[in-house]
Amino acid sequence: MVRFSVLEPWQDPRGGEIERVIIDNGIIALEVLSLGGIIRSLWTPDRSGERKNIVLGCDSVEDYLVQQAHLGAIAGRYSNRIANGKTQYNGNEYHLSVNQASNCLHGGIEGFNRKLWQLGALSDGMRLTLKSPDGDMGFPGNCTVQIDYRLVANNLYVEMLASTDKACPISLTQHSYFNLDGNRSDTNQQHTLQVDAKTYLTMNDVGIPTSMQATAGSDLDMAVPTPMSVQTERAALAATKGFDHCYVLDNPGADLQRFGCLASPNSGRSMTVYTNQPGVQVYGANFLQGTIGKKQRILNDHQAVCIEPQMLPDSPNQPDLPGDVWITPGQVYHHITRYQFDAE
């Protein structure tokens, strides 16, 4: 049984209020904001049964609006990068919001992470809904989005649905920063990561895919649990100050596939990720330095790990990449990811 607690809302400096709700099934608990669909806190037990928050967050709307790290938010309409902020479909060219180098990143400067979502209760979680108008950040079509956060035993399910009245590329992801030692830890270096994917995307100097390569024997080979410290040791990872790479799963569009497992030998916590998405971006919080976190603490580079199931970056411009990213009227975008939390 899931218990609901409604917290005092925050004032939004742009106008109105930001709702805050905690859902708790007795094993794991989640604090959700109507701003950006943000997961502000996620409490899971360690090996001794003590629950601690394992995601990074902020203490005010102002702090969320000033940071550009997408802490805990829904990224969209298109997560990751679209090259040159441009794409086309059936002869129509669309100019998108450019907010990272020459790219449209995570939906643009006013992406879904900054939108006001509507919250509603489910029997086992929360439902968030959003209507994004035609032309929002340059994307075509009126887009309706539904996100369900559901707690089932020691699992968090994130299910995303979206539809549009014009053909539009859609890729949503949940952008939480995980530190399995709890939010008092300031490094991910002792975490281990194991990845099942056998392929990854190489990229140019602004993060746009250039080819698909085998992980075996490469710097992206994480087939066995490997300390995150390798991101400052292996050349391909050090070139981007750490992980900021997209792995490609073997059977996109199928039922939930196991991506891999993030674990902490200190707390005993582990998080195994299953998804129906064709790709998973792993980001080692390489450019987090200076972001204001809870209790006004300044966050550090490599303080947490993002594991972001999604469509592949720049797929709207690279149709040979796996996954059908263009959602047309009558179709429904469907993303489901399961995060399984265990402790030794």
mmCIF file of C-alpha atoms in Angstrom, residues 68 70 97-110:
data_model
loop_
_atom_site.group_PDB
_atom_site.id
_atom_site.type_symbol
_atom_site.label_atom_id
_atom_site.label_comp_id
_atom_site.label_asym_id
_atom_site.label_seq_id
_atom_site.Cartn_x
_atom_site.Cartn_y
_atom_site.Cartn_z
ATOM 1 C CA GLN A 68 21.273 23.778 -15.909
ATOM 2 C CA HIS A 70 18.404 18.976 -15.111
ATOM 3 C CA SER A 97 16.098 25.921 -29.462
ATOM 4 C CA VAL A 98 19.917 25.765 -29.327
ATOM 5 C CA ASN A 99 21.230 25.583 -25.762
ATOM 6 C CA GLN A 100 24.424 23.482 -25.816
ATOM 7 C CA ALA A 101 27.250 24.246 -28.256
ATOM 8 C CA SER A 102 25.435 24.095 -31.627
ATOM 9 C CA ASN A 103 22.847 21.560 -30.403
ATOM 10 C CA CYS A 104 19.352 21.396 -29.036
ATOM 11 C CA LEU A 105 19.891 19.563 -25.731
ATOM 12 C CA HIS A 106 17.081 17.965 -23.682
ATOM 13 C CA GLY A 107 14.371 19.903 -25.503
ATOM 14 C CA GLY A 108 15.910 23.374 -25.479
ATOM 15 C CA ILE A 109 16.322 26.298 -23.128
ATOM 16 C CA GLU A 110 12.740 25.993 -21.810
#
